[in-house]
Amino acid sequence: MCGAYVCRNFRCVLRHRPLGHVRRWRHPPVYRPLVDLLTMEERHVIITYRLDRATILELCAQLEPDLMSAIRHPRGIPPQVQVLSVLLFLASGSFQTTGAIASGMSQPMFSNVLSRVLSALLKHMRSYIVFPQVEELPTVKGDLYALGHIPNIIGAIDGTPVSLFPPSRSEQVYRNRKSYHSMNVQMVCLADQYISHDNAKFPGSVHDAYILRNSSIPYVMGQLQRHWVWLLGDSVYSKLSWLLTPVRNPRTRAEECYSEAHGQTRRIIERTFGLLKARFQCLHMTGGSIFYSPKKVCQIIVACCMLHNLALRRQVPFLQEDGPDGGVVAAVEPVDSEDEEAEEEDIDNRNTVILQYFQ
């Protein structure tokens, strides 16, 4: 008979569907954001996300085509919420679960959002991290000259470790000279702490000089040699015609003045590392190791450098809850030089600079 249930092996099986039964379709989930960016105080926005409201909205508009294409339903997670959740994660250095809860989503969902936003952001890397062009060289050299009075410098170069949880099969490769696991990140910065070059693909055991030789810097500087410009680096780097290193044991007054000027100018890269890691706690040791694959860690580092440059170009101040002077913090992180030093094979360029400008 119609609509009757028959019990078989203690299980009730519907023989015929009732005539009046109508199948109910499940309504698609509607995401309700927990944060309204437009109602937040501007200072709180900068403290939380490291960018101001206008910059965040422009960033969301730039990434929206890539983020919208991955949304299955129009009422899914809005692009603005995706960007805000990733900015919060990068700024706080917290675990995925914490960022997910703060953004009103599950941890697996946040993991997908993180990968999606990083991929969308990295498509614009060449617009955010740019080496100085020829027409910009006079301004760049003038700004760096004001730091230590060394002429024709267009950047300071150095490496910094970013801690990570290493793959078990290659654990030793990521162990650096301080006996913890990291990526060895090479950067070049300008006088305003803008990062003009970033190489984050080498593990912690790789020497700075090797990273430099296998980066795009030798080619770029080779193209600029006719403009008689140099980079400033520490003594771990080997002899290069476009790289000025410090004098190990100054013997003359001119060498002492040069070494002092070299140190004053090269401190800008240390301050850049300090500001970058203070702005984005996920890169700082206090935030613990980054629990991602080395490839994902590389993406996170590059994304932080891009956002750091964006904040500088938009003149967004670095604020903290407990910072002095109303929250403005001048973050400085001393960077230790490598213990071993490279062999000095040819110091003609350095001697030329010392004789011409420090006698």
Coordinates of C-alpha atoms in Angstrom, one line a residue:
M1 CA 0.0 0.0 0.0
C2 CA 1.1 3.5 -0.7
G3 CA 3.3 5.1 2.0
A4 CA 3.7 1.9 4.1
Y5 CA 6.9 1.0 5.9
V6 CA 8.2 -2.6 5.9
C7 CA 10.6 -3.8 8.6
R8 CA 13.3 -6.1 7.3
N9 CA 16.2 -7.3 9.6
F10 CA 15.2 -4.6 12.2
R11 CA 15.6 -1.9 9.6
C12 CA 12.8 0.2 8.4
V13 CA 12.8 0.6 4.6
L14 CA 10.5 3.1 2.8
R15 CA 8.7 1.1 0.1
H16 CA 6.8 3.9 -1.4
R17 CA 7.3 7.6 -1.0
P18 CA 4.1 9.4 0.3
L19 CA 2.2 11.2 -2.3
G20 CA 2.3 14.5 -0.4
H21 CA 6.1 14.4 0.2
V22 CA 8.1 17.2 -1.4
R23 CA 11.9 17.0 -1.3
R24 CA 13.5 19.8 0.6
W25 CA 16.6 21.4 -0.9
R26 CA 19.3 22.5 1.5
H27 CA 19.8 26.2 1.5
P28 CA 23.4 27.3 0.6
P29 CA 25.4 28.6 3.6
V30 CA 25.5 32.3 4.0
Y31 CA 28.7 33.7 5.4
R32 CA 28.3 36.6 7.9
P33 CA 31.5 38.5 8.5
L34 CA 32.5 39.1 12.1
V35 CA 34.5 42.2 11.3
D36 CA 33.2 45.4 9.6
L37 CA 36.2 47.3 8.3
L38 CA 34.3 50.5 7.7
T39 CA 33.2 50.8 11.4
M40 CA 36.6 50.1 12.9
E41 CA 38.8 53.0 14.3
E42 CA 41.6 53.8 11.9
R43 CA 44.3 53.2 14.5
H44 CA 42.8 49.9 15.4
V45 CA 42.8 48.9 11.8
I46 CA 46.6 49.7 11.5
I47 CA 47.4 47.8 14.7
T48 CA 45.5 44.7 13.7
Y49 CA 46.2 44.5 9.9
R50 CA 49.4 46.6 9.5
L51 CA 47.8 48.6 6.7
D52 CA 45.3 51.5 6.8
R53 CA 41.7 51.2 5.7
A54 CA 42.2 52.8 2.3
T55 CA 45.2 50.7 1.4
I56 CA 43.3 47.5 2.4
L57 CA 40.4 48.4 0.3
E58 CA 42.6 49.0 -2.7
L59 CA 44.4 45.7 -2.1
C60 CA 41.1 43.9 -2.0
A61 CA 40.0 45.5 -5.2
Q62 CA 43.3 44.4 -6.9
L63 CA 43.0 40.8 -5.7
E64 CA 39.2 40.5 -6.1
P65 CA 39.2 38.9 -9.6
D66 CA 41.4 36.0 -8.4
L67 CA 39.6 35.6 -5.1
M68 CA 36.1 35.8 -6.6
S69 CA 36.8 33.1 -9.2
A70 CA 37.4 30.6 -6.5
I71 CA 34.1 31.3 -4.6
R72 CA 31.6 28.5 -5.4
H73 CA 28.6 30.6 -4.5
P74 CA 28.0 34.3 -4.5
R75 CA 27.2 34.2 -0.8
G76 CA 30.5 32.5 0.1
I77 CA 33.4 34.2 1.8
P78 CA 33.8 37.7 0.4
P79 CA 37.2 38.7 -1.0
Q80 CA 37.6 41.4 1.7
V81 CA 37.2 38.9 4.5
Q82 CA 39.7 36.6 2.8
V83 CA 42.3 39.4 2.7
L84 CA 41.6 40.5 6.2
S85 CA 42.0 37.0 7.6
V86 CA 45.4 36.6 5.9
L87 CA 46.6 40.0 7.0
L88 CA 45.6 39.2 10.6
F89 CA 47.5 35.9 10.4
L90 CA 50.7 37.5 9.0
A91 CA 50.6 40.4 11.4
S92 CA 49.9 38.3 14.6
G93 CA 52.0 35.2 13.8
S94 CA 49.3 33.1 15.5
F95 CA 48.2 29.6 14.5
Q96 CA 45.7 29.0 11.8
T97 CA 43.0 28.1 14.2
T98 CA 43.3 31.5 16.0
G99 CA 43.1 33.4 12.8
A100 CA 40.2 31.3 11.6
I101 CA 38.1 31.8 14.7
A102 CA 38.8 35.6 14.6
S103 CA 37.6 35.6 11.0
G104 CA 34.5 33.4 11.6
M105 CA 35.6 30.4 9.5
S106 CA 36.9 26.9 10.2
Q107 CA 40.6 26.0 10.2
P108 CA 40.4 23.9 6.9
M109 CA 38.6 26.8 5.2
F110 CA 41.2 29.3 6.4
S111 CA 44.0 27.1 5.1
N112 CA 42.4 27.2 1.6
V113 CA 41.9 31.0 2.0
L114 CA 45.6 31.5 2.9
S115 CA 46.8 29.6 -0.2
R116 CA 44.3 31.5 -2.4
V117 CA 45.3 34.9 -1.1
L118 CA 49.0 34.2 -1.3
S119 CA 48.7 33.0 -4.9
A120 CA 46.7 36.0 -5.9
L121 CA 49.2 38.4 -4.2
L122 CA 52.3 36.8 -5.6
K123 CA 51.0 37.4 -9.2
H124 CA 51.7 41.1 -8.5
M125 CA 55.2 40.6 -7.0
R126 CA 57.0 42.6 -9.8
S127 CA 54.8 45.6 -9.0
Y128 CA 55.7 45.6 -5.3
I129 CA 59.4 44.5 -5.2
V130 CA 61.3 46.5 -7.8
F131 CA 65.0 47.2 -8.2
P132 CA 65.8 50.9 -8.8
Q133 CA 65.6 51.9 -12.5
V134 CA 68.3 54.0 -14.2
E135 CA 66.3 57.2 -13.9
E136 CA 65.9 56.6 -10.2
L137 CA 69.6 56.0 -9.4
P138 CA 70.5 59.7 -8.6
T139 CA 67.8 59.9 -5.9
V140 CA 68.6 56.4 -4.5
K141 CA 72.3 57.3 -4.3
G142 CA 71.6 60.6 -2.7
D143 CA 69.4 59.1 0.0
L144 CA 72.0 56.4 0.8
Y145 CA 74.9 58.9 0.7
A146 CA 73.2 60.8 3.5
L147 CA 73.4 57.8 5.8
G148 CA 77.2 57.3 5.8
H149 CA 78.7 59.6 3.1
I150 CA 79.7 56.7 0.8
P151 CA 79.0 57.8 -2.8
N152 CA 77.3 55.7 -5.6
I153 CA 75.6 53.2 -3.3
I154 CA 72.2 51.9 -4.5
G155 CA 71.5 49.4 -1.8
A156 CA 72.6 47.4 1.2
I157 CA 72.5 43.6 1.0
D158 CA 72.4 40.9 3.7
G159 CA 70.7 37.7 4.8
T160 CA 68.3 37.0 7.7
P161 CA 66.9 33.7 9.0
V162 CA 63.2 32.9 9.2
S163 CA 62.4 30.0 11.4
L164 CA 60.4 27.1 10.1
F165 CA 59.4 23.5 10.9
P166 CA 61.7 21.4 8.6
P167 CA 60.7 18.4 6.5
S168 CA 61.8 15.2 8.2
R169 CA 63.6 13.9 5.2
S170 CA 65.9 17.0 4.8
E171 CA 66.0 18.3 8.4
Q172 CA 69.8 18.9 8.4
V173 CA 69.6 21.1 5.2
Y174 CA 67.5 23.6 7.1
R175 CA 69.7 23.8 10.2
N176 CA 71.6 27.1 10.2
R177 CA 74.8 28.0 12.0
K178 CA 72.9 28.8 15.2
S179 CA 71.5 25.3 15.3
Y180 CA 67.9 26.0 14.6
H181 CA 65.9 25.4 11.4
S182 CA 65.2 28.3 9.0
M183 CA 65.2 29.7 5.5
N184 CA 68.1 32.0 4.7
V185 CA 66.5 35.1 3.1
Q186 CA 68.6 37.5 1.1
M187 CA 67.4 41.1 0.7
V188 CA 68.5 44.4 -0.7
C189 CA 67.1 47.5 0.8
L190 CA 67.2 51.3 0.1
A191 CA 67.6 54.2 2.5
D192 CA 63.9 54.3 3.3
Q193 CA 63.9 50.6 4.2
Y194 CA 62.1 49.7 0.9
I195 CA 63.0 46.1 -0.1
S196 CA 64.2 46.2 -3.7
H197 CA 65.2 42.5 -3.9
D198 CA 64.1 39.4 -2.1
N199 CA 65.3 35.8 -2.4
A200 CA 63.7 33.4 0.0
K201 CA 64.2 30.0 -1.6
F202 CA 67.3 28.7 0.1
P203 CA 67.5 26.8 3.3
G204 CA 69.3 27.9 6.4
S205 CA 72.5 25.9 5.9
V206 CA 73.3 27.7 2.6
H207 CA 75.9 30.4 2.8
D208 CA 75.1 34.0 2.0
A209 CA 77.8 34.2 -0.7
Y210 CA 76.3 31.2 -2.5
I211 CA 72.8 32.7 -2.4
L212 CA 74.1 35.9 -3.9
R213 CA 75.9 34.1 -6.7
N214 CA 72.7 32.2 -7.6
S215 CA 70.4 35.1 -7.5
S216 CA 69.5 37.7 -10.2
I217 CA 71.6 40.4 -8.5
P218 CA 74.9 39.7 -10.4
Y219 CA 73.0 40.1 -13.7
V220 CA 71.2 43.3 -12.6
M221 CA 74.4 44.9 -11.2
G222 CA 76.3 43.8 -14.3
Q223 CA 73.8 45.8 -16.4
L224 CA 74.3 48.9 -14.1
Q225 CA 78.1 48.8 -14.0
R226 CA 78.4 51.5 -16.6
H227 CA 76.7 53.9 -14.1
W228 CA 79.5 53.2 -11.6
V229 CA 77.3 52.1 -8.7
W230 CA 77.8 49.5 -5.9
L231 CA 76.0 47.5 -3.3
L232 CA 77.1 47.5 0.3
G233 CA 77.6 44.1 2.0
D234 CA 79.4 42.6 5.0
S235 CA 82.6 40.6 4.9
V236 CA 81.0 37.2 4.2
Y237 CA 80.6 38.0 0.6
S238 CA 83.5 37.2 -1.8
K239 CA 85.1 39.6 -4.2
L240 CA 82.7 41.2 -6.6
S241 CA 83.4 44.3 -8.7
W242 CA 80.1 45.9 -7.7
L243 CA 80.1 45.0 -4.0
L244 CA 81.9 47.1 -1.3
T245 CA 82.8 45.2 1.9
P246 CA 84.3 46.5 5.1
V247 CA 88.0 46.5 5.9
R248 CA 88.8 43.8 8.3
N249 CA 91.7 45.4 10.1
P250 CA 91.9 49.2 9.3
R251 CA 95.5 50.4 9.4
T252 CA 95.2 54.0 8.2
R253 CA 92.9 56.9 9.2
A254 CA 91.3 56.7 5.7
E255 CA 90.4 53.0 6.2
E256 CA 89.0 53.7 9.7
C257 CA 86.8 56.4 8.3
Y258 CA 85.7 54.2 5.4
S259 CA 84.8 51.3 7.8
E260 CA 82.8 53.7 10.1
A261 CA 80.9 55.0 7.1
H262 CA 80.3 51.5 5.8
G263 CA 78.9 50.4 9.2
Q264 CA 76.6 53.4 9.4
T265 CA 75.2 52.9 6.0
R266 CA 74.8 49.1 6.3
R267 CA 72.8 49.4 9.4
I268 CA 69.8 50.3 7.2
I269 CA 69.4 46.6 6.2
E270 CA 69.4 45.6 9.9
R271 CA 66.7 48.1 10.6
T272 CA 64.8 46.9 7.6
F273 CA 64.9 43.3 8.9
G274 CA 63.8 44.5 12.3
L275 CA 60.8 46.5 11.0
L276 CA 59.7 43.8 8.6
K277 CA 59.7 41.1 11.4
A278 CA 58.1 43.5 13.9
R279 CA 55.4 44.4 11.4
F280 CA 54.7 40.8 10.5
Q281 CA 55.2 38.6 13.6
C282 CA 54.9 35.4 11.6
L283 CA 58.5 36.0 10.5
H284 CA 59.9 36.7 14.0
M285 CA 61.4 34.2 16.3
T286 CA 58.9 35.2 19.1
G287 CA 56.1 33.8 16.9
G288 CA 57.7 30.4 16.8
S289 CA 58.5 28.3 13.7
I290 CA 56.2 28.5 10.7
F291 CA 54.4 25.2 10.4
Y292 CA 54.3 25.0 6.6
S293 CA 56.2 23.4 3.8
P294 CA 59.3 25.3 2.7
K295 CA 57.5 26.4 -0.5
K296 CA 54.6 27.9 1.5
V297 CA 57.1 29.6 3.9
C298 CA 58.8 31.1 0.9
Q299 CA 55.4 32.5 -0.4
I300 CA 54.7 33.9 3.1
I301 CA 58.0 35.7 3.3
V302 CA 57.7 37.2 -0.2
A303 CA 54.1 38.3 0.6
C304 CA 55.3 40.0 3.8
C305 CA 58.0 41.8 1.9
M306 CA 55.4 43.0 -0.7
L307 CA 53.0 44.2 2.0
H308 CA 56.0 45.9 3.9
N309 CA 56.8 47.9 0.7
L310 CA 53.1 48.7 0.2
A311 CA 52.9 50.1 3.8
L312 CA 56.0 52.2 3.1
R313 CA 54.8 53.6 -0.2
R314 CA 51.5 54.5 1.4
Q315 CA 53.2 55.9 4.5
V316 CA 51.4 53.7 6.9
P317 CA 52.9 54.1 10.4
F318 CA 53.9 51.0 12.3
L319 CA 51.8 50.9 15.5
Q320 CA 51.6 48.5 18.4
E321 CA 49.2 48.4 21.3
D322 CA 51.9 49.0 23.9
G323 CA 54.3 51.0 21.8
P324 CA 55.8 54.3 23.1
D325 CA 54.8 57.7 21.8
G326 CA 51.2 56.7 21.1
G327 CA 52.1 53.4 19.7
V328 CA 54.7 54.4 17.1
V329 CA 57.6 52.0 17.2
A330 CA 61.0 52.2 15.5
A331 CA 61.8 48.6 15.3
V332 CA 65.4 47.7 15.1
E333 CA 66.7 44.1 15.1
P334 CA 70.5 43.6 15.3
V335 CA 71.7 41.2 12.7
D336 CA 74.8 39.1 13.5
S337 CA 77.3 38.7 10.8
E338 CA 78.5 35.3 9.8
D339 CA 81.5 34.0 11.8
E340 CA 83.5 33.0 8.7
E341 CA 84.7 35.6 6.3
A342 CA 85.3 35.4 2.5
E343 CA 88.7 35.6 1.0
E344 CA 89.7 39.0 -0.3
E345 CA 91.1 38.5 -3.7
D346 CA 90.7 41.9 -5.3
I347 CA 90.1 45.1 -3.4
D348 CA 90.9 47.6 -6.1
N349 CA 87.4 49.1 -6.2
R350 CA 87.3 49.5 -2.4
N351 CA 90.8 51.0 -2.3
T352 CA 89.7 53.4 -5.1
V353 CA 86.7 54.6 -3.0
I354 CA 88.9 54.9 0.1
L355 CA 91.6 57.0 -1.7
Q356 CA 89.1 59.2 -3.5
Y357 CA 86.6 60.0 -0.7
F358 CA 88.2 59.2 2.7
Q359 CA 91.7 60.5 2.5

